[in-house]
mmCIF file of C-alpha atoms in Angstrom:
data_model
loop_
_atom_site.group_PDB
_atom_site.id
_atom_site.type_symbol
_atom_site.label_atom_id
_atom_site.label_comp_id
_atom_site.label_asym_id
_atom_site.label_seq_id
_atom_site.Cartn_x
_atom_site.Cartn_y
_atom_site.Cartn_z
ATOM 1 C CA HIS A 1 107.352 64.845 204.106
ATOM 2 C CA ALA A 2 109.891 66.529 202.175
ATOM 3 C CA PRO A 3 110.833 70.950 203.661
ATOM 4 C CA PRO A 4 109.509 73.410 200.999
ATOM 5 C CA ARG A 5 110.633 73.604 197.848
ATOM 6 C CA THR A 6 112.651 76.699 199.108
ATOM 7 C CA GLU A 7 114.565 75.237 201.119
ATOM 8 C CA ARG A 8 115.798 72.844 198.784
ATOM 9 C CA MET A 9 117.420 75.673 195.968
ATOM 10 C CA ALA A 10 120.292 76.353 195.553
ATOM 11 C CA VAL A 11 121.733 79.645 195.416
ATOM 12 C CA ASP A 12 123.301 80.442 192.378
ATOM 13 C CA GLN A 13 120.255 78.126 190.648
ATOM 14 C CA ASP A 14 118.556 79.605 187.406
ATOM 15 C CA TRP A 15 115.609 81.942 188.639
ATOM 16 C CA SER A 16 114.924 81.410 184.657
ATOM 17 C CA SER A 17 113.572 78.237 185.350
ATOM 18 C CA VAL A 18 112.286 78.786 188.130
ATOM 19 C CA TYR A 19 110.010 81.949 186.619
ATOM 20 C CA PRO A 20 110.492 81.595 183.084
ATOM 21 C CA THR A 21 107.461 83.514 181.810
ATOM 22 C CA ALA A 22 104.768 85.806 183.793
ATOM 23 C CA ALA A 23 103.166 83.846 186.709
ATOM 24 C CA ALA A 24 100.771 84.624 189.252
ATOM 25 C CA PHE A 25 103.169 84.605 192.696
ATOM 26 C CA LYS A 26 104.140 80.951 194.210
ATOM 27 C CA PRO A 27 105.029 81.477 198.220
ATOM 28 C CA ALA A 28 106.864 77.559 197.524
ATOM 29 C CA SER A 29 108.696 78.663 194.408
ATOM 30 C CA VAL A 30 110.664 82.003 195.981
ATOM 31 C CA PRO A 31 112.682 82.025 198.665
ATOM 32 C CA LEU A 32 112.356 85.508 199.701
ATOM 33 C CA PRO A 33 111.133 86.365 203.205
ATOM 34 C CA ILE A 34 108.344 88.938 201.761
ATOM 35 C CA ARG A 35 104.937 89.928 203.615
ATOM 36 C CA MET A 36 102.538 92.033 202.836
ATOM 37 C CA GLY A 37 99.122 92.874 203.531
ATOM 38 C CA TYR A 38 97.292 95.044 206.596
ATOM 39 C CA PRO A 39 98.716 93.698 209.854
ATOM 40 C CA VAL A 40 96.738 92.791 212.168
ATOM 41 C CA LYS A 41 96.269 94.430 215.815
ATOM 42 C CA ARG A 42 99.752 96.420 214.937
ATOM 43 C CA GLY A 43 101.732 93.238 213.966
ATOM 44 C CA VAL A 44 104.183 92.503 211.033
ATOM 45 C CA PRO A 45 101.919 91.900 207.602
ATOM 46 C CA PRO A 46 100.957 88.268 207.155
ATOM 47 C CA PRO A 47 103.429 86.099 206.332
ATOM 48 C CA LYS A 48 103.821 84.738 201.614
ATOM 49 C CA GLU A 49 102.016 81.403 202.513
ATOM 50 C CA GLY A 50 98.338 81.673 201.885
ATOM 51 C CA ASN A 51 98.527 85.388 201.213
ATOM 52 C CA LEU A 52 96.630 86.573 198.896
ATOM 53 C CA GLU A 53 97.741 89.638 198.501
ATOM 54 C CA LEU A 54 100.887 89.166 197.141
ATOM 55 C CA ILE A 55 98.944 86.231 194.314
ATOM 56 C CA LYS A 56 96.444 89.032 192.923
ATOM 57 C CA ILE A 57 99.263 92.040 192.411
ATOM 58 C CA PRO A 58 101.416 91.310 188.937
ATOM 59 C CA ASN A 59 104.721 90.504 189.670
ATOM 60 C CA PHE A 60 108.078 90.875 187.607
ATOM 61 C CA LEU A 61 110.147 87.895 188.917
ATOM 62 C CA HIS A 62 110.711 86.579 185.622
ATOM 63 C CA LEU A 63 112.266 89.761 184.204
ATOM 64 C CA THR A 64 115.151 89.099 186.119
ATOM 65 C CA PRO A 65 118.677 90.766 184.380
ATOM 66 C CA PRO A 66 120.328 87.404 183.748
ATOM 67 C CA ALA A 67 116.516 86.455 182.271
ATOM 68 C CA ILE A 68 116.603 89.341 180.088
ATOM 69 C CA LYS A 69 120.508 88.792 179.182
ATOM 70 C CA LYS A 70 119.594 85.635 178.045
ATOM 71 C CA HIS A 71 115.934 86.656 176.103
ATOM 72 C CA CYS A 72 118.213 89.468 174.176
ATOM 73 C CA ALA A 73 121.256 86.415 173.289
ATOM 74 C CA ALA A 74 118.105 84.501 171.680
ATOM 75 C CA LEU A 75 116.614 87.274 170.002
ATOM 76 C CA LYS A 76 120.061 88.465 168.301
ATOM 77 C CA ASP A 77 120.321 85.425 166.000
ATOM 78 C CA PHE A 78 117.191 87.280 164.525
ATOM 79 C CA CYS A 79 117.835 90.982 164.318
ATOM 80 C CA THR A 80 119.234 93.392 161.221
ATOM 81 C CA GLU A 81 121.249 95.989 161.536
ATOM 82 C CA TRP A 82 119.839 99.068 161.185
ATOM 83 C CA PRO A 83 120.180 100.420 157.480
ATOM 84 C CA SER A 84 123.067 103.612 157.545
ATOM 85 C CA ALA A 85 121.166 105.166 155.091
ATOM 86 C CA LEU A 86 118.843 105.818 157.528
ATOM 87 C CA ASP A 87 120.718 108.009 159.473
ATOM 88 C CA SER A 88 117.968 111.064 159.855
ATOM 89 C CA ASP A 89 114.555 111.196 161.155
ATOM 90 C CA GLU A 90 113.653 113.024 157.674
ATOM 91 C CA LYS A 91 115.258 110.314 155.527
ATOM 92 C CA CYS A 92 113.508 107.333 157.631
ATOM 93 C CA GLU A 93 110.077 109.856 156.563
ATOM 94 C CA GLN A 94 111.001 109.755 153.038
ATOM 95 C CA HIS A 95 111.065 106.156 152.440
ATOM 96 C CA PHE A 96 108.486 104.946 155.349
ATOM 97 C CA PRO A 97 105.351 108.046 155.076
ATOM 98 C CA ILE A 98 102.987 106.054 156.889
ATOM 99 C CA GLU A 99 103.501 105.913 160.734
ATOM 100 C CA ILE A 100 101.641 103.979 162.876
ATOM 101 C CA GLU A 101 100.838 104.725 166.676
ATOM 102 C CA THR A 102 99.641 101.977 169.029
ATOM 103 C CA VAL A 103 99.542 102.149 173.016
ATOM 104 C CA ASP A 104 100.328 99.275 175.483
ATOM 105 C CA TYR A 105 98.640 99.040 178.883
ATOM 106 C CA VAL A 106 99.411 97.169 181.966
ATOM 107 C CA SER A 107 96.920 96.772 184.036
ATOM 108 C CA SER A 108 96.462 95.395 187.594
ATOM 109 C CA GLY A 109 92.310 93.864 186.890
ATOM 110 C CA THR A 110 91.218 90.754 186.952
ATOM 111 C CA SER A 111 91.461 91.386 182.958
ATOM 112 C CA ILE A 112 95.044 91.520 181.031
ATOM 113 C CA ARG A 113 92.927 92.829 178.295
ATOM 114 C CA ASN A 114 92.885 96.529 177.654
ATOM 115 C CA PRO A 115 89.972 97.420 175.333
ATOM 116 C CA LYS A 116 92.018 100.264 174.758
ATOM 117 C CA ALA A 117 94.893 99.103 173.149
ATOM 118 C CA ARG A 118 93.028 98.130 170.363
ATOM 119 C CA VAL A 119 92.997 101.703 169.226
ATOM 120 C CA VAL A 120 95.216 102.039 166.205
ATOM 121 C CA THR A 121 95.715 105.565 164.512
ATOM 122 C CA LEU A 122 97.335 106.166 161.073
ATOM 123 C CA ARG A 123 99.287 109.262 159.623
ATOM 124 C CA VAL A 124 100.638 110.279 156.793
ATOM 125 C CA LYS A 125 101.421 113.376 154.778
ATOM 126 C CA LEU A 126 99.788 114.318 151.927
ATOM 127 C CA SER A 127 103.015 115.337 150.137
ATOM 128 C CA ASN A 128 104.385 111.788 150.414
ATOM 129 C CA LEU A 129 101.357 110.808 148.209
ATOM 130 C CA ASN A 130 101.292 110.424 144.198
ATOM 131 C CA LEU A 131 98.146 113.230 144.032
ATOM 132 C CA ASP A 132 97.861 115.729 142.023
ATOM 133 C CA ASP A 133 95.653 118.974 142.666
ATOM 134 C CA HIS A 134 92.520 117.795 141.482
ATOM 135 C CA ALA A 135 92.950 114.760 143.312
ATOM 136 C CA LYS A 136 93.906 116.230 146.787
ATOM 137 C CA LYS A 137 91.426 118.732 147.108
ATOM 138 C CA LYS A 138 88.873 115.700 146.635
ATOM 139 C CA LEU A 139 91.244 113.056 149.269
ATOM 140 C CA ILE A 140 90.547 116.898 151.768
ATOM 141 C CA LYS A 141 86.822 116.559 151.414
ATOM 142 C CA LEU A 142 86.206 113.237 152.014
ATOM 143 C CA VAL A 143 88.386 113.216 155.308
ATOM 144 C CA GLY A 144 87.282 116.391 156.927
ATOM 145 C CA GLU A 145 88.530 116.871 159.825
ATOM 146 C CA ARG A 146 91.206 114.174 160.304
ATOM 147 C CA TYR A 147 93.392 116.988 158.028
ATOM 148 C CA CYS A 148 95.536 119.276 159.264
ATOM 149 C CA LYS A 149 96.099 121.648 157.366
ATOM 150 C CA ASP A 150 99.203 123.187 159.018
ATOM 151 C CA THR A 151 100.954 119.987 158.979
ATOM 152 C CA ASP A 152 100.099 118.797 155.972
ATOM 153 C CA THR A 153 99.211 115.724 158.355
ATOM 154 C CA LEU A 154 96.424 113.024 157.512
ATOM 155 C CA THR A 155 95.428 111.335 160.532
ATOM 156 C CA ILE A 156 92.884 108.351 160.989
ATOM 157 C CA THR A 157 92.243 106.858 164.037
ATOM 158 C CA THR A 158 90.973 103.369 164.051
ATOM 159 C CA ASP A 159 88.730 101.243 167.014
ATOM 160 C CA ARG A 160 86.027 99.730 165.701
ATOM 161 C CA CYS A 161 87.099 96.346 165.382
ATOM 162 C CA PRO A 162 88.239 93.873 168.704
ATOM 163 C CA LEU A 163 91.809 92.892 167.658
ATOM 164 C CA ARG A 164 94.761 95.537 166.954
ATOM 165 C CA ARG A 165 95.729 93.587 163.861
ATOM 166 C CA GLN A 166 92.252 94.326 163.035
ATOM 167 C CA ASN A 167 91.966 97.938 163.229
ATOM 168 C CA TYR A 168 95.645 98.391 161.366
ATOM 169 C CA ASP A 169 93.967 96.261 158.402
ATOM 170 C CA TYR A 170 90.914 98.680 158.572
ATOM 171 C CA GLY A 171 93.698 101.662 158.708
ATOM 172 C CA ILE A 172 95.064 100.321 155.892
ATOM 173 C CA HIS A 173 92.251 99.442 153.560
ATOM 174 C CA LEU A 174 90.721 102.947 154.389
ATOM 175 C CA LEU A 175 93.319 105.011 153.558
ATOM 176 C CA THR A 176 93.679 102.870 150.091
ATOM 177 C CA VAL A 177 89.702 103.654 150.079
ATOM 178 C CA LEU A 178 90.434 107.150 150.001
ATOM 179 C CA TYR A 179 93.237 107.673 148.005
ATOM 180 C CA HIS A 180 91.469 105.442 145.192
ATOM 181 C CA GLU A 181 88.372 107.235 145.692
ATOM 182 C CA SER A 182 89.917 110.673 144.905
ATOM 183 C CA TRP A 183 91.283 110.092 141.492
#
């Protein structure tokens, strides 16, 4: 029978063709003498072949520097230059008054989904909304403790829906409803 793939691999092989995306550890594809696990009777840890400890943990074999450069080169055509007029935080806040905050999580559990990743926090200064004095007072009364008087910021946090995009849409909907209801 043929020797394992690791012994037939060229030294200068394109690694991103071996590991193009995130995947479980494959001992026949990795030409490194990796060992992991508890050593039996003070010996060496088990080898990579049939080693469940190596398969269980997430790896970053697909994120080698040449692979990242290749991804960046492929994405470069779709990138636009940052607008020169937006050279300060104040100008960014003036032109884009709504700030959206989300968090991504990396976990080593059995599921790649973290329930906290769906939470969306939306912040906007009330001074950036087109409100008269009566409408501003009514909006503050409607939102209650979600408004911070010191920073003049309204914070809406949504986590009801199962997907982040749904929570984002729900947050924008709530802001729209609050704005129109305050008039």
